CSV table of C-alpha atoms and ligand atoms in Angstrom, one decimal:
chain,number,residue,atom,x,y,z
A,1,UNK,CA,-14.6,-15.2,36.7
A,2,UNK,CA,-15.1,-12.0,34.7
A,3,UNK,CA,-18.8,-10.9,34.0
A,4,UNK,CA,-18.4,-8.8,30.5
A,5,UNK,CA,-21.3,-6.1,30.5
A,6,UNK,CA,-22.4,-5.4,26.8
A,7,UNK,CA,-21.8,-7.7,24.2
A,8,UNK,CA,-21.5,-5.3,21.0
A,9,UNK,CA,-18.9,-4.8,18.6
A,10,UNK,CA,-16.3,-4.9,21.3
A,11,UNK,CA,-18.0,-6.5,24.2
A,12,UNK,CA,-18.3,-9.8,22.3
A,13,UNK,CA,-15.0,-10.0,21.0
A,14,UNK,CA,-13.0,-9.1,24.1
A,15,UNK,CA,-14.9,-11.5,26.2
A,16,UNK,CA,-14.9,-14.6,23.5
A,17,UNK,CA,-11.3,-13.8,23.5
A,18,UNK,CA,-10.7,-13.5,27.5
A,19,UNK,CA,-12.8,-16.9,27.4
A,20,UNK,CA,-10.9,-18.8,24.4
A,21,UNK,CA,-7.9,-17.9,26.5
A,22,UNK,CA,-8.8,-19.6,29.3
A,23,UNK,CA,-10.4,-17.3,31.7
A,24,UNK,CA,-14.1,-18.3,33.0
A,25,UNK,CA,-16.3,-15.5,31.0
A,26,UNK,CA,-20.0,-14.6,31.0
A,27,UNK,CA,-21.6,-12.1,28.9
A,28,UNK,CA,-24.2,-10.2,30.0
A,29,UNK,CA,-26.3,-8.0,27.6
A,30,UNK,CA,-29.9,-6.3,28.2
A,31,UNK,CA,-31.1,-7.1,25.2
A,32,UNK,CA,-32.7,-10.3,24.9
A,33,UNK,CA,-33.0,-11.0,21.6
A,34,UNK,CA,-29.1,-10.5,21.3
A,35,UNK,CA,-28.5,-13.2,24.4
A,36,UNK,CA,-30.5,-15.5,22.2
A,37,UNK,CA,-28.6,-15.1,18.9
A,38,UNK,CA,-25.5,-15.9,20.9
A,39,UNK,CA,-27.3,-18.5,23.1
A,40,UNK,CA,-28.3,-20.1,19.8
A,41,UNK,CA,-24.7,-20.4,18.3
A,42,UNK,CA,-24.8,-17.4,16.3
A,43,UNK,CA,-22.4,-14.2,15.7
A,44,UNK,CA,-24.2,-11.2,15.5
A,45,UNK,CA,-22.1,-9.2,13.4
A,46,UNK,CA,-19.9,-10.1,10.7
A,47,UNK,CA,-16.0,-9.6,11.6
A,48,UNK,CA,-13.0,-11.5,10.2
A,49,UNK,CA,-12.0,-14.9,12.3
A,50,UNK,CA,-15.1,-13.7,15.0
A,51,UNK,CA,-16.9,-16.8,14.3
A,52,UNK,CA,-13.5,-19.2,14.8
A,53,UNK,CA,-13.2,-17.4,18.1
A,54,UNK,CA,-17.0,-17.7,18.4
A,55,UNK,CA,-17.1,-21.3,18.6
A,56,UNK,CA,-13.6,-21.3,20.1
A,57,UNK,CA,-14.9,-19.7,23.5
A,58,UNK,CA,-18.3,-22.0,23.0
A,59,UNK,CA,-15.5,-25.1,24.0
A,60,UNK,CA,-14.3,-23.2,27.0
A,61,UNK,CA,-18.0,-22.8,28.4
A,62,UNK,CA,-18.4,-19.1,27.8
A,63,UNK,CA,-22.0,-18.0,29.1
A,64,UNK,CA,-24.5,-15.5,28.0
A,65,UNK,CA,-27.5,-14.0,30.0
A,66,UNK,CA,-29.3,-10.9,30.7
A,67,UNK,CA,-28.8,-11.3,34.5
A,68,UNK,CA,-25.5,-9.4,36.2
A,69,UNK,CA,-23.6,-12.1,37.8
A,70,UNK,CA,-21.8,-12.0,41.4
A,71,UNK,CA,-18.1,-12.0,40.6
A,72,UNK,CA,-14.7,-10.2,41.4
A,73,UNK,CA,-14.6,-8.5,38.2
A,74,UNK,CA,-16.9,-6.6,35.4
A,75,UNK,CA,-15.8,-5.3,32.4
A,76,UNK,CA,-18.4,-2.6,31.2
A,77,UNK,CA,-18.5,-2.1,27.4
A,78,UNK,CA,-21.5,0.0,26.4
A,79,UNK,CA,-22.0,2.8,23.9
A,80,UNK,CA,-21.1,6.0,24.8
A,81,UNK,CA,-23.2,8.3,23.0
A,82,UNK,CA,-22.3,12.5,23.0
A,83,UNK,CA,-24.9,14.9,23.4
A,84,UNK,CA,-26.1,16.5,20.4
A,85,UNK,CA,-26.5,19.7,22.0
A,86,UNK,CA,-23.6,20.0,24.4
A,87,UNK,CA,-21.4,17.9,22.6
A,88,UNK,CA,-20.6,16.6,25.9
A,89,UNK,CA,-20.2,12.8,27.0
A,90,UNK,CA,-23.4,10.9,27.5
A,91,UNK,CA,-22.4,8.5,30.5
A,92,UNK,CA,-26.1,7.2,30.7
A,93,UNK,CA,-25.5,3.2,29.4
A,94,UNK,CA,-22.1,3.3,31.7
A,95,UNK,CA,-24.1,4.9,34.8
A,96,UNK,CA,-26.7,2.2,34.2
A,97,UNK,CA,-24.5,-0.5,34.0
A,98,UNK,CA,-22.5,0.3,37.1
A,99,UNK,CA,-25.9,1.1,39.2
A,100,UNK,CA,-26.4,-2.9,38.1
A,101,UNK,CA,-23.2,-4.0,39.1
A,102,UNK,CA,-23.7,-2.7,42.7
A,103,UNK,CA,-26.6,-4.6,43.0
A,104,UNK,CA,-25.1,-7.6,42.5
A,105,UNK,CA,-20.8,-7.4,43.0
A,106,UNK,CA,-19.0,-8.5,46.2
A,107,UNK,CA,-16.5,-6.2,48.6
A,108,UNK,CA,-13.5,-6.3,46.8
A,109,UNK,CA,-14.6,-6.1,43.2
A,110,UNK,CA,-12.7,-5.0,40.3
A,111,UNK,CA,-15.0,-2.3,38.1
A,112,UNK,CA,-12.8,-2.1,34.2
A,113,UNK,CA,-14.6,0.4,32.1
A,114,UNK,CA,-13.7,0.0,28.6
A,115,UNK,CA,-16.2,2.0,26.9
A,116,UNK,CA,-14.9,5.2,25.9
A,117,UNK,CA,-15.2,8.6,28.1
A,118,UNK,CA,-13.8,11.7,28.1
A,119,UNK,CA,-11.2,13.1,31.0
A,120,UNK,CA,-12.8,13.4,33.8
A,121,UNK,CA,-16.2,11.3,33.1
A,122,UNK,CA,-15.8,8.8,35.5
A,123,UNK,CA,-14.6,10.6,38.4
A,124,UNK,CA,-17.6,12.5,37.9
A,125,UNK,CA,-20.2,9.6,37.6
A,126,UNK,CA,-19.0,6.6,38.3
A,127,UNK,CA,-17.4,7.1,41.7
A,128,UNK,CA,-20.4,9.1,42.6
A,129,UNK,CA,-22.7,6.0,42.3
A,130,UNK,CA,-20.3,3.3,43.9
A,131,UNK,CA,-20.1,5.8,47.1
A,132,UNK,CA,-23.9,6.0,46.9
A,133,UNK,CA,-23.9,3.0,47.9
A,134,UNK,CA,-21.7,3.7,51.1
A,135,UNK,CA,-18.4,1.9,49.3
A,136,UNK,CA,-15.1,3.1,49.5
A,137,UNK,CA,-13.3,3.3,46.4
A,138,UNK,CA,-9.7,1.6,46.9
A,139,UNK,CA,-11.0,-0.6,49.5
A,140,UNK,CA,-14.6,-2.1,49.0
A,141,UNK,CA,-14.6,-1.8,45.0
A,142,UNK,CA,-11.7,-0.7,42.7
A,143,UNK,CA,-11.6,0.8,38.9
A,144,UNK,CA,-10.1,1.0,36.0
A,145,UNK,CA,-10.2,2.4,32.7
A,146,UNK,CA,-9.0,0.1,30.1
A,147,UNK,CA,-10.4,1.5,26.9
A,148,UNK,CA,-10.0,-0.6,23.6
A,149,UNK,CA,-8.4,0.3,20.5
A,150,UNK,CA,-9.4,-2.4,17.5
A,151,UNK,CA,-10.9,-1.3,14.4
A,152,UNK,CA,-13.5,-2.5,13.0
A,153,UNK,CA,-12.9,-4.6,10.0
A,154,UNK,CA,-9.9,-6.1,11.6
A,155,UNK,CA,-10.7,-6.5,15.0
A,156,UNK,CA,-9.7,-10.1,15.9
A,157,UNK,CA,-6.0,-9.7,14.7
A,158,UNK,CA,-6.0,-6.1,16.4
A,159,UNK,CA,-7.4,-7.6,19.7
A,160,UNK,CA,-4.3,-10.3,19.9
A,161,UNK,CA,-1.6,-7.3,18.6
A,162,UNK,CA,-2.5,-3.8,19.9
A,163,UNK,CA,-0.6,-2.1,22.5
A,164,UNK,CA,-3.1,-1.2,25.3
A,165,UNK,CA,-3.4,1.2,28.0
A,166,UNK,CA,-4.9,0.5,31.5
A,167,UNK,CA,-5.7,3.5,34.0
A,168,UNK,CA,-5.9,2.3,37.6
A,169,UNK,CA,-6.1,4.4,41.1
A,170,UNK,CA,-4.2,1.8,42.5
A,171,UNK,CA,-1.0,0.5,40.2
A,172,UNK,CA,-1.4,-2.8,42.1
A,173,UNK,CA,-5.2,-3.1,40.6
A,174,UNK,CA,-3.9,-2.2,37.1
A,175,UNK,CA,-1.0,-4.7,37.2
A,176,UNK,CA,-3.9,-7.6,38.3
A,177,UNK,CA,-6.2,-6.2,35.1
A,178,UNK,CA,-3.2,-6.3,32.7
A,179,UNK,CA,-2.4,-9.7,33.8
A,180,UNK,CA,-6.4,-10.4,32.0
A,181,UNK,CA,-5.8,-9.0,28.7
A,182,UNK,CA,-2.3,-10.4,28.5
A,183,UNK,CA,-3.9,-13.5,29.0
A,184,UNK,CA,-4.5,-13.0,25.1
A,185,UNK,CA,-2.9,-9.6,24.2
A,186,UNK,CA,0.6,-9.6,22.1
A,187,UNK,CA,0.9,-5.8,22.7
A,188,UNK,CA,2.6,-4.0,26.0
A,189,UNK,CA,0.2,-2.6,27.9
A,190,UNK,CA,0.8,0.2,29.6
A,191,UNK,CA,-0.2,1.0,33.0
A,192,UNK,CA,-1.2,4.4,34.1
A,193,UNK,CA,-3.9,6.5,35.6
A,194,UNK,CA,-7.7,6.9,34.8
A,195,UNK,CA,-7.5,10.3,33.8
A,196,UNK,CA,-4.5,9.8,31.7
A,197,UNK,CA,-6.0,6.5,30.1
A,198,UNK,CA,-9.4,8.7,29.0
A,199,UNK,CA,-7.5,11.1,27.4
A,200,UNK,CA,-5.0,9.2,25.6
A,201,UNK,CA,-8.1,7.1,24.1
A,202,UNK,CA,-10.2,10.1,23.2
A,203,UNK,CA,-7.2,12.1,21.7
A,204,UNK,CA,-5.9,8.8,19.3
A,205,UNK,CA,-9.6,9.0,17.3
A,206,UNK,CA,-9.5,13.3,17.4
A,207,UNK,CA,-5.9,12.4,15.6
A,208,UNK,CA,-7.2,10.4,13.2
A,209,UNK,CA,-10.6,12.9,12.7
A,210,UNK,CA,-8.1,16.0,12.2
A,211,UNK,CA,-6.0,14.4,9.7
A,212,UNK,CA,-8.9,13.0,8.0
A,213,UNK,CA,-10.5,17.1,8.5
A,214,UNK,CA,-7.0,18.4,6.6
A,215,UNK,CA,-7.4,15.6,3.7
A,216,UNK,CA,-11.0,16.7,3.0
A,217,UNK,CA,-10.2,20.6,3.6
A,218,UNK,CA,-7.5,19.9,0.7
A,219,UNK,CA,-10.1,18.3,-1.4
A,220,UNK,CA,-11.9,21.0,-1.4
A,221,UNK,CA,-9.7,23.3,-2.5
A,222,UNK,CA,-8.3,21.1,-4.7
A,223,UNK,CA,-11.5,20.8,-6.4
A,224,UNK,CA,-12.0,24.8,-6.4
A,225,UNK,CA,-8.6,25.3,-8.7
A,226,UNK,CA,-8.7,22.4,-10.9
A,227,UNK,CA,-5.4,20.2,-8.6
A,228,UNK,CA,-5.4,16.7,-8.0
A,229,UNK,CA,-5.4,16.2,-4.5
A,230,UNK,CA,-4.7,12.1,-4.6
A,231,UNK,CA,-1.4,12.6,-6.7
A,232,UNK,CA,-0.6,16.1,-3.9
A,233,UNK,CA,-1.3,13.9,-0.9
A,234,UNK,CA,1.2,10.8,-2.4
A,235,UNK,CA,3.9,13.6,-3.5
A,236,UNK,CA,3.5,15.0,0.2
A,237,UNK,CA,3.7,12.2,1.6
A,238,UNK,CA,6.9,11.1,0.5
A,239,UNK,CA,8.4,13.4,2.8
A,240,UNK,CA,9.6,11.6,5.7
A,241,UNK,CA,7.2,13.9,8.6
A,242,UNK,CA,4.3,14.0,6.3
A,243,UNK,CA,1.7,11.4,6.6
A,244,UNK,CA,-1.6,12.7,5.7
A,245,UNK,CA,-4.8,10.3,5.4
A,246,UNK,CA,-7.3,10.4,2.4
A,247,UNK,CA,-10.6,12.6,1.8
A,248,UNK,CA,-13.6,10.9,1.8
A,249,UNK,CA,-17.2,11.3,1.4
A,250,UNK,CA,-17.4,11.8,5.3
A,251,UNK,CA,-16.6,9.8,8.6
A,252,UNK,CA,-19.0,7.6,9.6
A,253,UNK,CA,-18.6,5.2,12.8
A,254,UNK,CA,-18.7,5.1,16.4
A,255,UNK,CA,-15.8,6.3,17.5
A,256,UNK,CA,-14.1,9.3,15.4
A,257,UNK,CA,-17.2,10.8,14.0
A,258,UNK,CA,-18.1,10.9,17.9
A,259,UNK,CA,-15.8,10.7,20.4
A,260,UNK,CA,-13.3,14.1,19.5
A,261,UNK,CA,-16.5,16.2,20.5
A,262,UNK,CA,-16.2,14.6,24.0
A,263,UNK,CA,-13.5,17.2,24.2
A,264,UNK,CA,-15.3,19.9,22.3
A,265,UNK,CA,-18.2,19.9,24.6
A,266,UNK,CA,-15.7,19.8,27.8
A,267,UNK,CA,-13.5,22.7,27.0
A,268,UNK,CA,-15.7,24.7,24.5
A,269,UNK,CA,-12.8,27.6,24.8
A,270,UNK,CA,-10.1,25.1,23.9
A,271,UNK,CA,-10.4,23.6,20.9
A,272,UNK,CA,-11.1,25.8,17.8
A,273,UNK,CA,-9.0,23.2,15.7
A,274,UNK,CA,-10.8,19.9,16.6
A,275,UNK,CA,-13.9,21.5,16.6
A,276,UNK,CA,-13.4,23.2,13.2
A,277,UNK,CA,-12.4,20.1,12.2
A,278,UNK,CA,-15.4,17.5,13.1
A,279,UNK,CA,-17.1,20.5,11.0
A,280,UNK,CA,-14.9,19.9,7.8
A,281,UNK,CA,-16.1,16.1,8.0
A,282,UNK,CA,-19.4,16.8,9.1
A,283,UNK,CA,-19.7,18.8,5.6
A,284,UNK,CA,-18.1,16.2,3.2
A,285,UNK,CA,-21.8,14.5,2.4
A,286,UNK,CA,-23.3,18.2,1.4
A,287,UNK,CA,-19.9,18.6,-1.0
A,288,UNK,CA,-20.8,15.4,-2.8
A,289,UNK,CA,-24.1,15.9,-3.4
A,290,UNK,CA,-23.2,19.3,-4.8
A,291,UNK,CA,-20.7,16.8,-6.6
A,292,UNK,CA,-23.5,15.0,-7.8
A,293,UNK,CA,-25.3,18.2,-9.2
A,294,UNK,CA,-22.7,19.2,-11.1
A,295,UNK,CA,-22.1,16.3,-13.0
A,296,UNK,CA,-25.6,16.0,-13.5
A,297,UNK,CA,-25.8,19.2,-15.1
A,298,UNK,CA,-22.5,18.9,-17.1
A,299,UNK,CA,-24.1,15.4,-18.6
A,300,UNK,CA,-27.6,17.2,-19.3
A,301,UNK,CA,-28.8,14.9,-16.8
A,302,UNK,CA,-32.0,15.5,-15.2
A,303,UNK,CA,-33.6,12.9,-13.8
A,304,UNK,CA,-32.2,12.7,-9.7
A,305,UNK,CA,-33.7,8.8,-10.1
A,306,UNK,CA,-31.0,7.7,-12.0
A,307,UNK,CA,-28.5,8.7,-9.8
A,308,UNK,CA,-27.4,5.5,-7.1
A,309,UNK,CA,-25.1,5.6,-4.0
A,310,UNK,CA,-23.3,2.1,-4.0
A,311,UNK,CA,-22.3,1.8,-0.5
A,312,UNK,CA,-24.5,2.3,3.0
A,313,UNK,CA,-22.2,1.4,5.7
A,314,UNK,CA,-19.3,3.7,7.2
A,315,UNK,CA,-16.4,2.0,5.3
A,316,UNK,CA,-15.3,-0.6,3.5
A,317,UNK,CA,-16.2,-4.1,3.8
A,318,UNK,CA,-18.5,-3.7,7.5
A,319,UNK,CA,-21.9,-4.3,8.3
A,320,UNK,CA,-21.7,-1.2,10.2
A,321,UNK,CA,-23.8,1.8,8.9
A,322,UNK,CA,-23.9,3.8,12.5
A,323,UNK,CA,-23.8,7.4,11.4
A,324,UNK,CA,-22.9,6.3,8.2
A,325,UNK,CA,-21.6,9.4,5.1
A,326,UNK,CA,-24.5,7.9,3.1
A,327,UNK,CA,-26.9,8.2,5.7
A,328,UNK,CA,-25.8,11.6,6.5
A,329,UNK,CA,-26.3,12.6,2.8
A,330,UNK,CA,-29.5,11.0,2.4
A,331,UNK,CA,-31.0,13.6,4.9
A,332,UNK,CA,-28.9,16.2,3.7
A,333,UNK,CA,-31.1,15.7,0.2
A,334,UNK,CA,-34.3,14.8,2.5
A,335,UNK,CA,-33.3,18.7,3.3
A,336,UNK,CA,-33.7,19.5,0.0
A,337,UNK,CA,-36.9,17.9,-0.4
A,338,UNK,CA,-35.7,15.7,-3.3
A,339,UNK,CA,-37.0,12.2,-4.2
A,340,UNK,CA,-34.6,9.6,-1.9
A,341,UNK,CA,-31.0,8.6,-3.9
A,342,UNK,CA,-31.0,4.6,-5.0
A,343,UNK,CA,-28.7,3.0,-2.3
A,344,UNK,CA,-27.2,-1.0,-2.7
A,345,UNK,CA,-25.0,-2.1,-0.1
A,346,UNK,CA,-24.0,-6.2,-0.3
A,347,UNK,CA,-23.9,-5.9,3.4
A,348,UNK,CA,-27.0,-4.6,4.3
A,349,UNK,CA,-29.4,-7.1,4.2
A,350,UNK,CA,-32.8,-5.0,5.8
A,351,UNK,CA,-34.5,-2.6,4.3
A,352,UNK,CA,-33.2,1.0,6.5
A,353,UNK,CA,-33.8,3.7,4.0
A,354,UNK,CA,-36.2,4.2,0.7
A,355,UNK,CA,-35.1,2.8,-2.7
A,356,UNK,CA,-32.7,0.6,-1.2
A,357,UNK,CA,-31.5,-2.2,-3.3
A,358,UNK,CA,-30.2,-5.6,-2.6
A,359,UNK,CA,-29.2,-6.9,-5.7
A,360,UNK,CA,-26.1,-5.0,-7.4
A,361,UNK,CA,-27.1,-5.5,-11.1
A,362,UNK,CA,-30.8,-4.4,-10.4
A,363,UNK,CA,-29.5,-1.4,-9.0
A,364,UNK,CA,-26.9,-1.1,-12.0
A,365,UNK,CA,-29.8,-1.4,-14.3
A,366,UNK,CA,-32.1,1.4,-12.7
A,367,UNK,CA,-29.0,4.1,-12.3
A,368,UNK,CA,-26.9,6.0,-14.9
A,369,UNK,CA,-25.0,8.3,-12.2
A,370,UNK,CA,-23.1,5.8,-10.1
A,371,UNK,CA,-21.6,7.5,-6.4
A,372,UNK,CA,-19.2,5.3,-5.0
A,373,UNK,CA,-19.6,5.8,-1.2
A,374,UNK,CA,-17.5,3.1,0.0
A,375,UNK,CA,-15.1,0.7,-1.7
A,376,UNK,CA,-16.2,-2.8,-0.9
A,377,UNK,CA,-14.0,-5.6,-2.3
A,378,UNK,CA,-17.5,-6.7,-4.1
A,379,UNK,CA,-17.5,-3.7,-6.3
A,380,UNK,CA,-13.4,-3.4,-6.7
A,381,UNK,CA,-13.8,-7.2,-8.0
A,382,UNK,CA,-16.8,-6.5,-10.0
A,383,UNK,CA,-15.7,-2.5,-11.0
A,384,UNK,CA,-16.1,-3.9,-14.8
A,385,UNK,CA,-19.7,-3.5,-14.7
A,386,UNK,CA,-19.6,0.3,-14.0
A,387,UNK,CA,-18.7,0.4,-17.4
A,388,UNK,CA,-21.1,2.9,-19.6
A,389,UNK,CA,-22.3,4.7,-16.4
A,390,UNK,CA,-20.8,8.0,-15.1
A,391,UNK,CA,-19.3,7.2,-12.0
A,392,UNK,CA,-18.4,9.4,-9.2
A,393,UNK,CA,-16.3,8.2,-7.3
A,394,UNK,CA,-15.3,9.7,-3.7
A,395,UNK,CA,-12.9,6.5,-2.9
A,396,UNK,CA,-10.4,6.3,-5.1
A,397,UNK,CA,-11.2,2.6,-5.7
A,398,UNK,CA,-12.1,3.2,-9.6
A,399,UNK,CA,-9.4,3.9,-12.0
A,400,UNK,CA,-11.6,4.7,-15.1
A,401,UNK,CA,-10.2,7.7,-17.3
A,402,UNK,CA,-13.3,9.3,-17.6
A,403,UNK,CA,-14.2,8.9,-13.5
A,404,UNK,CA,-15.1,11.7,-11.5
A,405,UNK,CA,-13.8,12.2,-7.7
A,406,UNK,CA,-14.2,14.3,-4.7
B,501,SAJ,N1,-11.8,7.7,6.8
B,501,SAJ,C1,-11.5,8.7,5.8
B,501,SAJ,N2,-10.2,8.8,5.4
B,501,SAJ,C2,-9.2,8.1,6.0
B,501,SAJ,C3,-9.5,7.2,7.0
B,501,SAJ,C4,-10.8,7.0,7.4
B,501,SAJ,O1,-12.4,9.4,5.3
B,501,SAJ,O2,-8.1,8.3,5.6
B,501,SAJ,C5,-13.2,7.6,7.2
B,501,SAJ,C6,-13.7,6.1,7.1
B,501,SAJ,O3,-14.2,5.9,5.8
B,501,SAJ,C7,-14.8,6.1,8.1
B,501,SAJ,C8,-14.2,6.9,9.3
B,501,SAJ,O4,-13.3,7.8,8.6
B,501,SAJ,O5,-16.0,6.6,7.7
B,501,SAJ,C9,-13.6,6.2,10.4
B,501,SAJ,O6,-13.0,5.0,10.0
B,501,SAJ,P1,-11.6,4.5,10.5
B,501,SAJ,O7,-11.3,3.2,9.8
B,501,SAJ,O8,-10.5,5.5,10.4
B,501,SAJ,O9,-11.8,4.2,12.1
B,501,SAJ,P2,-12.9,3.5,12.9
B,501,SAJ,O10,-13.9,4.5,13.4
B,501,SAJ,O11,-13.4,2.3,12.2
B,501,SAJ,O12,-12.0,2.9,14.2
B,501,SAJ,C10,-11.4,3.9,15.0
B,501,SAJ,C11,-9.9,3.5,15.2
B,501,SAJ,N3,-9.2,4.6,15.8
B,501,SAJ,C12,-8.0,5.0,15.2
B,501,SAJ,O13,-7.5,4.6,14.2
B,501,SAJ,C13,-7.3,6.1,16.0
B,501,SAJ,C14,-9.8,2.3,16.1
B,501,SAJ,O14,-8.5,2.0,16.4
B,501,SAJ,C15,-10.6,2.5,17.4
B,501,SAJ,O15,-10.6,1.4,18.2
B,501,SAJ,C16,-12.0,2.8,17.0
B,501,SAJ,O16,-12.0,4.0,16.2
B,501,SAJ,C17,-12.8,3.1,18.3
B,501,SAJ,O17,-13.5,2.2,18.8
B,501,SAJ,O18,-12.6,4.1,19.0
């Protein structure tokens, strides 16, 4: 049996799909309410085919509970927060999880951490609590690293198709957790170390943030001398070694808005680029509200109320707003003590910030200044009805003559 330890946006979906492939699964989560949703028959987040597997792993008698269960092995997948101050890893959720898992876990256990760390992290808290306890790594308890790669938005098909990597101690130990997720995974699945398997996980999202960092760096200087930087990026990339992503209004998320300063607040010294970098996105919702001024002023607009930011979550077609561009320029304008933005978001149902809206032509109605934020398939379906407003969009989803972008 495998006891899955947090059931959030990858918890859930790895153990539904360990379970649906017929490994005995229960999910244990903290949080009560959560349990109950599940406990219930509910999903609680929205996710392409989730709800199929959902009800698919109901069948094969998955469990959920608050209580740790006594098993061979635990698959911890909690949030991994960084510090805000040293940037560094916060290991709190995985220490606490593991401190439970003692409690409760036989000799011989398996410990997989999934969540993501940075080099080093759990060699410096995790085996420290295990030999606490008087255990001997390799021999009364074993680890591994096995951190996930799905994105969110696609996470079912990515689940059942994404290479993976496994870091083990003991190859022997990593060969027995592969044989798990190849229970479902299509991928290969690499086997290595835990060091290695940190790393590699931490330095595929600092890719991604860097290349994201030189799209929005080129926006900007695009914008300062009057180039297009959409039709520069396609020419570009039409060279064989070029691939570079698209600028934005800012990276939102839970993984690359966070995890590359893992490695920034490890080796300070070391990494001028990445952390110069995480800078260039961190500045992308200040550069569009100084969008937003400018077009305000070059329309004699003066009235900040009828300007509206369609879009709350971190991208497109999610429930997700964690860290979220619009949230990050909301208090960038709460900074400059300015009446709250209009926000409408089809997938945010509760109320999380002031002036929110929850029907799109209300908010239509009450705006003249429309900032796309993220391109939903609701507004690229429904795009006709921006017609007659200014529009500002920092997506590229809006193909009106007269739109204006990053
Ligand atoms: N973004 C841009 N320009 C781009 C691509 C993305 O501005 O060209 C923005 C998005 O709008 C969003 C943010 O970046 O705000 C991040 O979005 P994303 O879709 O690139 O990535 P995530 O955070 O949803 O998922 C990432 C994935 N990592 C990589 O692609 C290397 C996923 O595979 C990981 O599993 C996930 O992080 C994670 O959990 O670490």
């Amino acid at each position: 049996m495998i006891n899955v330890i947090g059931l959030g946006y990858i918890g859930l979906p790895t153990a539904l799909m360990l379970a649906s492939h017929g490994v005995e699964v229960v999910g244990t989560d903290y949080n009560k309410e959560l349990v109950a949703t599940l406990n219930a028959g509910k999903t609680t987040f929205k996710e392409d085919g989730l709800d199929v597997l959902f009800q698919k792993a109901l069948a094969s008698g998955i469990k959920f509970t608050t209580e740790y269960q006594k098993t061979d092995i635990y698959i911890v997948s909690v949030p991994t927060p960084y510090d805000k101050f040293s940037k560094k890893v916060d290991a709190v959720y995985v220490n606490a999880a593991v401190k439970e898992i003692m409690k409760v876990a036989p000799k011989g256990a398996t410990v997989v951490i999934e969540s993501t760390v940075s080099p080093g992290t759990i060699d410096r808290y995790v085996r420290p609590i295990i030999e606490e306890n008087g255990w001997v790594i390799g021999k009364d308890i074993h680890l591994v690293h096995a951190p996930e790669r799905i994105i969110p938005g696609n996470m079912v098909y990515e689940l059942l198709h994404n290479n993976r990597t496994i870091g083990a101690d003991d190859k022997s130990v990593g060969e027995k957790v592969k044989a798990y997720y190849a229970s479902f995974c299509q991928g290969e699945i690499v086997v290595t170390d835990i060091k290695t398997a940190e790393m590699t996980k931490v330095v595929e999202n600092t890719f991604r943030a860097v290349n994201i960092a030189f799209a929005n760096e080129l926006a900007k200087i695009c914008r300062h001398d009057d180039m297009d930087v959409y039709e520069i990026i396609k020419i570009c990339n039409m060279h064989p070694r070029v691939n570079i992503l698209t600028p934005g209004p800012g990276v939102g998320g839970h993984c690359i808005s966070v995890d590359p300063w893992f490695l920034v607040g490890d080796y300070p010294s070391l990494t001028k680029v990445i952390g110069d970098s995480m800078a260039v996105n961190d500045s992308m919702p200040a550069f569009v509200l100084e969008r937003i001024y400018t077009i305000m002023k070059e329309n004699n607009m003066t009235d900040i109320r009828r300007v509206g930011l369609y879009g709350l979550t971190y991208k497109e077609n999610v429930d997700d707003y964690r860290e979220s561009p619009t949230l990050q320029l909301l208090e960038c304008q709460e900074k400059h003590l300015a009446e709250p933005l209009k926000v409408y978001d089809p997938f945010i149902t509760k109320d999380i910030v002031k002036n929110q809206y929850h029907n799109f032509d209300e908010f239509l109605k009450d705006v003249d200044l429309v900032v796309i934020m993220v391109g939903h398939n609701e507004l690229k379906e429904q795009m006709n009805k921006l017609d007659g407003k200014l529009v500002l969009d920092t997506r590229k989803v809006c193909n009106f003559s007269n739109v204006y972008r990053l």
